[in-house]
CSV table of N, CA and C in Angstrom, one decimal:
chain,number,residue,atom,x,y,z
M,2,UNK,N,-26.7,-42.6,122.2
M,2,UNK,CA,-28.0,-43.0,121.9
M,2,UNK,C,-28.5,-43.8,123.0
M,3,UNK,N,-29.7,-43.5,123.4
M,3,UNK,CA,-30.3,-44.2,124.5
M,3,UNK,C,-31.3,-45.2,124.0
M,4,UNK,N,-31.2,-46.4,124.4
M,4,UNK,CA,-32.2,-47.4,124.0
M,4,UNK,C,-33.0,-47.8,125.2
M,5,UNK,N,-34.3,-47.9,124.9
M,5,UNK,CA,-35.2,-48.3,126.0
M,5,UNK,C,-35.7,-49.7,125.6
M,6,UNK,N,-35.4,-50.6,126.4
M,6,UNK,CA,-35.9,-52.0,126.2
M,6,UNK,C,-37.2,-52.2,127.0
M,7,UNK,N,-38.1,-52.8,126.4
M,7,UNK,CA,-39.4,-53.1,127.1
M,7,UNK,C,-39.1,-54.2,128.1
M,8,UNK,N,-39.4,-54.0,129.3
M,8,UNK,CA,-39.2,-55.0,130.3
M,8,UNK,C,-40.6,-55.6,130.7
M,9,UNK,N,-40.6,-56.8,130.8
M,9,UNK,CA,-41.9,-57.5,131.2
M,9,UNK,C,-41.8,-57.7,132.7
M,10,UNK,N,-42.8,-57.4,133.4
M,10,UNK,CA,-42.9,-57.6,134.8
M,10,UNK,C,-43.3,-59.0,135.1
M,11,UNK,N,-42.7,-59.5,136.2
M,11,UNK,CA,-43.0,-60.9,136.6
M,11,UNK,C,-44.4,-60.8,137.3
M,12,UNK,N,-45.2,-61.9,137.1
M,12,UNK,CA,-46.5,-62.0,137.7
M,12,UNK,C,-47.6,-62.4,136.7
M,13,UNK,N,-48.8,-62.4,137.2
M,13,UNK,CA,-49.9,-62.9,136.4
M,13,UNK,C,-50.8,-61.7,136.1
M,14,UNK,N,-51.4,-61.7,134.9
M,14,UNK,CA,-52.4,-60.7,134.6
M,14,UNK,C,-53.7,-61.1,135.3
M,15,UNK,N,-54.6,-60.2,135.3
M,15,UNK,CA,-55.9,-60.4,135.9
M,15,UNK,C,-56.7,-61.5,135.2
M,16,UNK,N,-56.6,-61.6,133.9
M,16,UNK,CA,-57.3,-62.6,133.1
M,16,UNK,C,-56.7,-64.0,133.5
M,17,UNK,N,-55.4,-64.1,133.6
M,17,UNK,CA,-54.8,-65.4,133.9
M,17,UNK,C,-55.3,-65.9,135.3
M,18,UNK,N,-55.3,-64.9,136.2
M,18,UNK,CA,-55.7,-65.2,137.6
M,18,UNK,C,-57.2,-65.7,137.6
M,19,UNK,N,-58.0,-65.0,136.8
M,19,UNK,CA,-59.4,-65.4,136.8
M,19,UNK,C,-59.6,-66.8,136.2
M,20,UNK,N,-58.9,-67.1,135.2
M,20,UNK,CA,-58.9,-68.5,134.6
M,20,UNK,C,-58.5,-69.5,135.6
M,21,UNK,N,-57.5,-69.3,136.3
M,21,UNK,CA,-57.0,-70.2,137.3
M,21,UNK,C,-58.0,-70.4,138.4
M,22,UNK,N,-58.6,-69.4,138.9
M,22,UNK,CA,-59.7,-69.5,139.9
M,22,UNK,C,-60.9,-70.3,139.4
M,23,UNK,N,-61.3,-70.0,138.1
M,23,UNK,CA,-62.5,-70.7,137.6
M,23,UNK,C,-62.2,-72.2,137.4
M,24,UNK,N,-61.0,-72.6,137.0
M,24,UNK,CA,-60.6,-74.0,136.9
M,24,UNK,C,-60.6,-74.7,138.3
M,25,UNK,N,-60.1,-74.0,139.3
M,25,UNK,CA,-60.1,-74.6,140.6
M,25,UNK,C,-61.5,-74.7,141.2
M,26,UNK,N,-62.3,-73.8,140.9
M,26,UNK,CA,-63.7,-73.8,141.4
M,26,UNK,C,-64.5,-75.0,140.7
M,27,UNK,N,-64.2,-75.2,139.4
M,27,UNK,CA,-64.8,-76.3,138.7
M,27,UNK,C,-64.4,-77.6,139.2
M,28,UNK,N,-63.1,-77.8,139.5
M,28,UNK,CA,-62.6,-79.0,140.1
M,28,UNK,C,-63.2,-79.3,141.5
M,29,UNK,N,-63.4,-78.2,142.3
M,29,UNK,CA,-64.0,-78.4,143.6
M,29,UNK,C,-65.4,-78.8,143.5
M,30,UNK,N,-66.1,-78.2,142.5
M,30,UNK,CA,-67.6,-78.5,142.3
M,30,UNK,C,-67.7,-80.0,141.9
M,31,UNK,N,-66.8,-80.5,141.0
M,31,UNK,CA,-66.9,-81.9,140.6
M,31,UNK,C,-66.6,-82.8,141.8
M,32,UNK,N,-65.7,-82.4,142.6
M,32,UNK,CA,-65.3,-83.2,143.8
M,32,UNK,C,-66.5,-83.3,144.7
M,33,UNK,N,-67.3,-82.2,144.9
M,33,UNK,CA,-68.4,-82.3,145.8
M,33,UNK,C,-69.5,-83.1,145.2
M,34,UNK,N,-69.7,-83.1,143.9
M,34,UNK,CA,-70.8,-83.9,143.3
M,34,UNK,C,-70.4,-85.4,143.5
M,35,UNK,N,-69.1,-85.7,143.2
M,35,UNK,CA,-68.6,-87.1,143.4
M,35,UNK,C,-68.8,-87.6,144.8
M,36,UNK,N,-68.4,-86.7,145.8
M,36,UNK,CA,-68.5,-87.1,147.2
M,36,UNK,C,-70.0,-87.3,147.6
M,37,UNK,N,-70.9,-86.5,147.1
M,37,UNK,CA,-72.3,-86.7,147.4
M,37,UNK,C,-72.8,-88.1,146.8
M,38,UNK,N,-72.4,-88.4,145.6
M,38,UNK,CA,-72.8,-89.7,145.0
M,38,UNK,C,-72.2,-90.8,145.8
M,39,UNK,N,-71.0,-90.7,146.2
M,39,UNK,CA,-70.3,-91.7,147.0
M,39,UNK,C,-71.0,-91.9,148.4
M,40,UNK,N,-71.5,-90.8,149.0
M,40,UNK,CA,-72.2,-90.9,150.3
M,40,UNK,C,-73.5,-91.6,150.1
M,41,UNK,N,-74.2,-91.3,149.0
M,41,UNK,CA,-75.5,-92.0,148.8
M,41,UNK,C,-75.3,-93.5,148.6
M,42,UNK,N,-74.3,-93.8,147.8
M,42,UNK,CA,-74.0,-95.2,147.6
M,42,UNK,C,-73.6,-96.0,148.9
M,43,UNK,N,-72.8,-95.3,149.7
M,43,UNK,CA,-72.4,-96.0,150.9
M,43,UNK,C,-73.5,-96.1,151.9
M,44,UNK,N,-74.4,-95.1,151.9
M,44,UNK,CA,-75.6,-95.2,152.8
M,44,UNK,C,-76.5,-96.4,152.3
M,45,UNK,N,-76.7,-96.5,151.0
M,45,UNK,CA,-77.5,-97.6,150.5
M,45,UNK,C,-76.9,-99.0,150.8
M,46,UNK,N,-75.6,-99.1,150.6
M,46,UNK,CA,-74.9,-100.4,151.0
M,46,UNK,C,-75.0,-100.7,152.4
M,47,UNK,N,-74.8,-99.7,153.3
M,47,UNK,CA,-74.9,-99.9,154.7
M,47,UNK,C,-76.3,-100.3,155.2
M,48,UNK,N,-77.3,-99.7,154.5
M,48,UNK,CA,-78.7,-100.0,154.8
M,48,UNK,C,-79.0,-101.5,154.4
M,49,UNK,N,-78.6,-101.9,153.2
M,49,UNK,CA,-78.8,-103.2,152.8
M,49,UNK,C,-78.1,-104.2,153.7
M,50,UNK,N,-76.9,-103.9,154.1
M,50,UNK,CA,-76.1,-104.8,155.1
M,50,UNK,C,-76.9,-104.9,156.4
M,51,UNK,N,-77.5,-103.8,156.9
M,51,UNK,CA,-78.3,-103.8,158.1
M,51,UNK,C,-79.4,-104.8,158.0
M,52,UNK,N,-80.1,-104.7,156.8
M,52,UNK,CA,-81.3,-105.6,156.6
M,52,UNK,C,-80.8,-107.1,156.5
M,53,UNK,N,-79.7,-107.3,155.8
M,53,UNK,CA,-79.2,-108.7,155.7
M,53,UNK,C,-78.7,-109.2,157.0
M,54,UNK,N,-78.0,-108.4,157.8
M,54,UNK,CA,-77.6,-108.8,159.2
M,54,UNK,C,-78.8,-109.1,160.1
M,55,UNK,N,-79.8,-108.3,160.0
M,55,UNK,CA,-81.0,-108.6,160.8
M,55,UNK,C,-81.7,-109.9,160.3
M,56,UNK,N,-81.7,-110.1,159.0
M,56,UNK,CA,-82.2,-111.4,158.5
M,56,UNK,C,-81.4,-112.6,159.0
M,57,UNK,N,-80.1,-112.5,159.0
M,57,UNK,CA,-79.3,-113.6,159.5
M,57,UNK,C,-79.4,-113.8,161.0
M,58,UNK,N,-79.6,-112.7,161.7
M,58,UNK,CA,-79.8,-112.9,163.2
M,58,UNK,C,-81.1,-113.6,163.4
M,59,UNK,N,-82.2,-113.2,162.7
M,59,UNK,CA,-83.5,-113.9,162.9
M,59,UNK,C,-83.3,-115.4,162.5
M,60,UNK,N,-82.7,-115.7,161.4
M,60,UNK,CA,-82.5,-117.1,161.0
M,60,UNK,C,-81.7,-117.9,162.0
M,61,UNK,N,-80.6,-117.2,162.6
M,61,UNK,CA,-79.8,-117.9,163.6
M,61,UNK,C,-80.7,-118.2,164.9
M,62,UNK,N,-81.5,-117.2,165.3
M,62,UNK,CA,-82.4,-117.4,166.4
M,62,UNK,C,-83.3,-118.6,166.1
M,63,UNK,N,-83.9,-118.6,164.9
M,63,UNK,CA,-84.8,-119.7,164.5
M,63,UNK,C,-84.1,-121.0,164.5
M,64,UNK,N,-82.9,-121.1,164.0
M,64,UNK,CA,-82.2,-122.4,164.0
M,64,UNK,C,-81.9,-122.9,165.4
M,65,UNK,N,-81.5,-122.0,166.3
M,65,UNK,CA,-81.2,-122.4,167.7
M,65,UNK,C,-82.4,-122.7,168.5
M,66,UNK,N,-83.6,-122.2,168.1
M,66,UNK,CA,-84.8,-122.5,168.8
M,66,UNK,C,-85.8,-123.4,168.1
M,67,UNK,N,-85.3,-124.0,167.0
M,67,UNK,CA,-86.1,-124.9,166.2
M,67,UNK,C,-87.4,-124.3,165.8
M,68,UNK,N,-87.4,-123.1,165.2
M,68,UNK,CA,-88.6,-122.4,164.7
M,68,UNK,C,-88.6,-122.5,163.2
M,69,UNK,N,-89.7,-122.7,162.6
M,69,UNK,CA,-89.9,-122.8,161.1
M,69,UNK,C,-90.2,-121.5,160.5
M,70,UNK,N,-89.9,-121.3,159.2
M,70,UNK,CA,-90.3,-120.0,158.6
M,70,UNK,C,-91.8,-119.8,158.7
M,71,UNK,N,-92.2,-118.6,159.0
M,71,UNK,CA,-93.6,-118.3,159.2
M,71,UNK,C,-94.0,-118.2,160.7
M,72,UNK,N,-93.1,-118.8,161.5
M,72,UNK,CA,-93.4,-118.8,163.0
M,72,UNK,C,-93.2,-117.4,163.5
M,73,UNK,N,-93.9,-117.1,164.6
M,73,UNK,CA,-93.8,-115.8,165.3
M,73,UNK,C,-92.7,-115.9,166.3
M,74,UNK,N,-91.9,-114.9,166.4
M,74,UNK,CA,-90.9,-114.9,167.5
M,74,UNK,C,-91.5,-114.6,168.8
M,75,UNK,N,-91.3,-115.4,169.8
M,75,UNK,CA,-92.0,-115.1,171.1
M,75,UNK,C,-91.3,-113.9,171.7
M,76,UNK,N,-92.1,-113.2,172.5
M,76,UNK,CA,-91.6,-112.0,173.2
M,76,UNK,C,-92.5,-110.8,173.0
M,77,UNK,N,-93.4,-110.8,172.1
M,77,UNK,CA,-94.3,-109.7,171.9
M,77,UNK,C,-93.5,-108.4,171.7
M,78,UNK,N,-93.8,-107.4,172.5
M,78,UNK,CA,-93.2,-106.1,172.4
M,78,UNK,C,-91.7,-106.2,172.7
M,79,UNK,N,-91.3,-107.2,173.5
M,79,UNK,CA,-89.9,-107.3,173.9
M,79,UNK,C,-89.0,-108.1,172.9
M,80,UNK,N,-89.5,-108.4,171.7
M,80,UNK,CA,-88.9,-109.2,170.7
M,80,UNK,C,-87.5,-108.7,170.4
M,81,UNK,N,-87.3,-107.3,170.4
M,81,UNK,CA,-86.0,-106.8,170.1
M,81,UNK,C,-85.0,-107.2,171.2
M,82,UNK,N,-85.4,-107.4,172.4
M,82,UNK,CA,-84.5,-107.8,173.5
M,82,UNK,C,-84.1,-109.3,173.3
M,83,UNK,N,-84.9,-110.1,172.6
M,83,UNK,CA,-84.6,-111.5,172.3
M,83,UNK,C,-83.5,-111.6,171.2
M,84,UNK,N,-83.5,-110.7,170.2
M,84,UNK,CA,-82.6,-110.8,169.1
M,84,UNK,C,-81.5,-109.8,169.2
M,85,UNK,N,-81.8,-108.5,169.6
M,85,UNK,CA,-80.8,-107.5,169.7
M,85,UNK,C,-80.5,-107.1,171.1
M,86,UNK,N,-79.2,-107.0,171.4
M,86,UNK,CA,-78.7,-106.7,172.7
M,86,UNK,C,-77.3,-107.2,172.9
M,87,UNK,N,-76.7,-106.8,174.0
M,87,UNK,CA,-75.4,-107.2,174.3
M,87,UNK,C,-75.3,-108.7,174.5
M,88,UNK,N,-74.5,-109.4,173.7
M,88,UNK,CA,-74.3,-110.8,173.7
M,88,UNK,C,-75.3,-111.6,173.0
M,89,UNK,N,-76.3,-111.0,172.3
M,89,UNK,CA,-77.3,-111.7,171.6
M,89,UNK,C,-76.9,-111.8,170.1
M,90,UNK,N,-77.9,-112.0,169.3
M,90,UNK,CA,-77.6,-112.2,167.8
M,90,UNK,C,-77.2,-110.9,167.1
M,91,UNK,N,-77.6,-109.8,167.6
M,91,UNK,CA,-77.2,-108.5,167.1
M,91,UNK,C,-76.9,-107.6,168.2
M,92,UNK,N,-75.9,-106.7,168.1
M,92,UNK,CA,-75.6,-105.8,169.2
M,92,UNK,C,-76.7,-104.7,169.4
M,93,UNK,N,-77.1,-104.1,168.3
M,93,UNK,CA,-78.1,-103.1,168.4
M,93,UNK,C,-79.2,-103.3,167.3
M,94,UNK,N,-80.4,-102.8,167.6
M,94,UNK,CA,-81.4,-102.8,166.5
M,94,UNK,C,-80.9,-101.9,165.4
M,95,UNK,N,-81.0,-102.3,164.1
M,95,UNK,CA,-80.5,-101.5,163.1
M,95,UNK,C,-81.1,-100.1,162.8
M,96,UNK,N,-80.3,-99.2,162.4
M,96,UNK,CA,-80.9,-97.9,162.0
M,96,UNK,C,-80.3,-97.6,160.6
M,97,UNK,N,-81.1,-97.0,159.8
M,97,UNK,CA,-80.6,-96.6,158.4
M,97,UNK,C,-79.6,-95.5,158.4
M,98,UNK,N,-78.4,-95.7,157.8
M,98,UNK,CA,-77.5,-94.6,157.8
M,98,UNK,C,-77.9,-93.4,157.0
M,99,UNK,N,-78.9,-93.6,156.1
M,99,UNK,CA,-79.3,-92.4,155.2
M,99,UNK,C,-80.5,-91.7,155.9
M,100,UNK,N,-81.0,-92.1,157.0
M,100,UNK,CA,-82.0,-91.4,157.7
M,100,UNK,C,-83.4,-92.0,157.5
M,101,UNK,N,-83.5,-93.1,156.8
M,101,UNK,CA,-84.8,-93.8,156.6
M,101,UNK,C,-85.2,-94.6,157.8
M,102,UNK,N,-86.3,-95.2,157.8
M,102,UNK,CA,-86.8,-96.1,158.9
M,102,UNK,C,-87.2,-97.4,158.3
M,103,UNK,N,-87.1,-98.5,159.1
M,103,UNK,CA,-87.4,-99.8,158.6
M,103,UNK,C,-88.9,-100.1,158.9
M,104,UNK,N,-89.5,-100.8,157.9
M,104,UNK,CA,-90.9,-101.3,158.1
M,104,UNK,C,-91.0,-102.7,157.5
M,105,UNK,N,-92.1,-103.3,157.8
M,105,UNK,CA,-92.3,-104.7,157.3
M,105,UNK,C,-92.5,-105.6,158.5
M,106,UNK,N,-92.0,-106.8,158.5
M,106,UNK,CA,-92.2,-107.7,159.6
M,106,UNK,C,-91.4,-107.4,160.8
M,107,UNK,N,-90.3,-106.7,160.7
M,107,UNK,CA,-89.5,-106.2,161.8
M,107,UNK,C,-89.3,-107.1,162.9
M,108,UNK,N,-88.5,-108.1,162.8
M,108,UNK,CA,-88.1,-109.0,163.9
M,108,UNK,C,-89.3,-109.6,164.6
M,109,UNK,N,-90.4,-109.9,163.9
M,109,UNK,CA,-91.5,-110.5,164.6
M,109,UNK,C,-91.8,-111.9,164.0
M,110,UNK,N,-91.4,-112.2,162.8
M,110,UNK,CA,-91.8,-113.4,162.1
M,110,UNK,C,-90.5,-114.0,161.4
M,111,UNK,N,-90.4,-115.3,161.5
M,111,UNK,CA,-89.3,-115.9,160.8
M,111,UNK,C,-89.6,-115.9,159.3
M,112,UNK,N,-88.8,-115.2,158.4
M,112,UNK,CA,-89.2,-115.1,157.0
M,112,UNK,C,-88.9,-116.4,156.2
M,113,UNK,N,-89.6,-116.6,155.1
M,113,UNK,CA,-89.3,-117.6,154.2
M,113,UNK,C,-88.1,-117.3,153.4
M,114,UNK,N,-87.5,-118.3,152.8
M,114,UNK,CA,-86.3,-118.1,152.0
M,114,UNK,C,-86.7,-117.2,150.8
M,115,UNK,N,-86.0,-116.2,150.5
M,115,UNK,CA,-86.3,-115.3,149.4
M,115,UNK,C,-87.2,-114.2,149.7
M,116,UNK,N,-87.6,-114.0,151.0
M,116,UNK,CA,-88.4,-113.0,151.5
M,116,UNK,C,-87.6,-112.0,152.4
M,117,UNK,N,-87.7,-110.7,152.1
M,117,UNK,CA,-87.0,-109.8,152.9
M,117,UNK,C,-87.7,-109.5,154.2
M,118,UNK,N,-87.0,-109.6,155.3
M,118,UNK,CA,-87.6,-109.4,156.6
M,118,UNK,C,-88.2,-108.0,156.8
M,119,UNK,N,-87.4,-107.0,156.4
M,119,UNK,CA,-87.8,-105.6,156.6
M,119,UNK,C,-87.2,-104.8,155.5
M,120,UNK,N,-87.8,-103.7,155.2
M,120,UNK,CA,-87.4,-102.8,154.1
M,120,UNK,C,-87.2,-101.4,154.6
M,121,UNK,N,-86.3,-100.6,154.0
M,121,UNK,CA,-86.1,-99.2,154.4
M,121,UNK,C,-87.1,-98.4,153.5
M,122,UNK,N,-87.7,-97.4,154.1
M,122,UNK,CA,-88.6,-96.5,153.3
M,122,UNK,C,-87.8,-95.4,152.7
M,123,UNK,N,-86.5,-95.3,152.8
M,123,UNK,CA,-85.7,-94.2,152.2
M,123,UNK,C,-85.6,-94.3,150.7
M,124,UNK,N,-85.6,-93.2,150.0
M,124,UNK,CA,-85.4,-93.2,148.6
M,124,UNK,C,-86.6,-93.2,147.8
M,125,UNK,N,-86.4,-93.4,146.5
M,125,UNK,CA,-87.5,-93.5,145.5
M,125,UNK,C,-87.3,-94.7,144.7
M,126,UNK,N,-88.0,-94.8,143.6
M,126,UNK,CA,-87.9,-96.1,142.8
M,126,UNK,C,-86.6,-96.3,142.2
M,127,UNK,N,-85.8,-95.2,142.0
M,127,UNK,CA,-84.5,-95.4,141.4
M,127,UNK,C,-83.4,-95.5,142.4
M,128,UNK,N,-83.4,-94.7,143.4
M,128,UNK,CA,-82.4,-94.7,144.5
M,128,UNK,C,-83.0,-95.2,145.8
M,129,UNK,N,-83.3,-96.5,145.8
M,129,UNK,CA,-83.9,-97.0,147.1
M,129,UNK,C,-82.9,-97.9,147.8
M,130,UNK,N,-83.2,-98.2,149.0
M,130,UNK,CA,-82.3,-99.0,149.9
M,130,UNK,C,-82.9,-100.4,149.9
M,131,UNK,N,-83.0,-101.0,148.8
M,131,UNK,CA,-83.6,-102.4,148.7
M,131,UNK,C,-82.6,-103.2,147.9
M,132,UNK,N,-82.3,-104.4,148.3
M,132,UNK,CA,-81.3,-105.2,147.6
M,132,UNK,C,-81.9,-105.6,146.2
M,133,UNK,N,-81.0,-105.7,145.2
M,133,UNK,CA,-81.4,-106.1,143.9
M,133,UNK,C,-81.7,-107.6,143.7
M,134,UNK,N,-81.0,-108.4,144.5
M,134,UNK,CA,-81.2,-109.9,144.4
M,134,UNK,C,-81.4,-110.4,145.8
M,135,UNK,N,-82.6,-111.0,146.1
M,135,UNK,CA,-82.9,-111.5,147.4
M,135,UNK,C,-83.2,-113.0,147.3
M,136,UNK,N,-82.7,-113.6,146.2
M,136,UNK,CA,-83.0,-115.0,146.0
M,136,UNK,C,-82.6,-116.0,147.1
M,137,UNK,N,-81.4,-115.8,147.6
M,137,UNK,CA,-80.9,-116.7,148.7
M,137,UNK,C,-81.1,-116.1,150.1
M,138,UNK,N,-81.8,-115.1,150.3
M,138,UNK,CA,-82.0,-114.5,151.6
M,138,UNK,C,-82.8,-115.4,152.4
């Protein structure tokens, strides 16, 4: 008497392979969404640090030259060369890592305490590059 046993082949079915591919694609999609949010957050933090460093450089210049808040920085169009440059208060004039541009007083006036020197125009009302607390700036 001849018995035939059912033998199962090693491997994956097409349905199993499809499920594995869908799970991997979902995980990769979640990773890209998280990376994009991380990039936006790091750009915002870098931009706020640029504004704060510029503010500190202006205040340092004012302290060394005995200028009061509200005073204009001498130099006119060359004011960036007074504050920013090799061996000065800032190495380079700041640029927004997110692609925005800075506006406001822009290194021309010594700001009062609690006043932001310049602001980035990048973003909207929810995702903007503006510090949440400027009380001690």
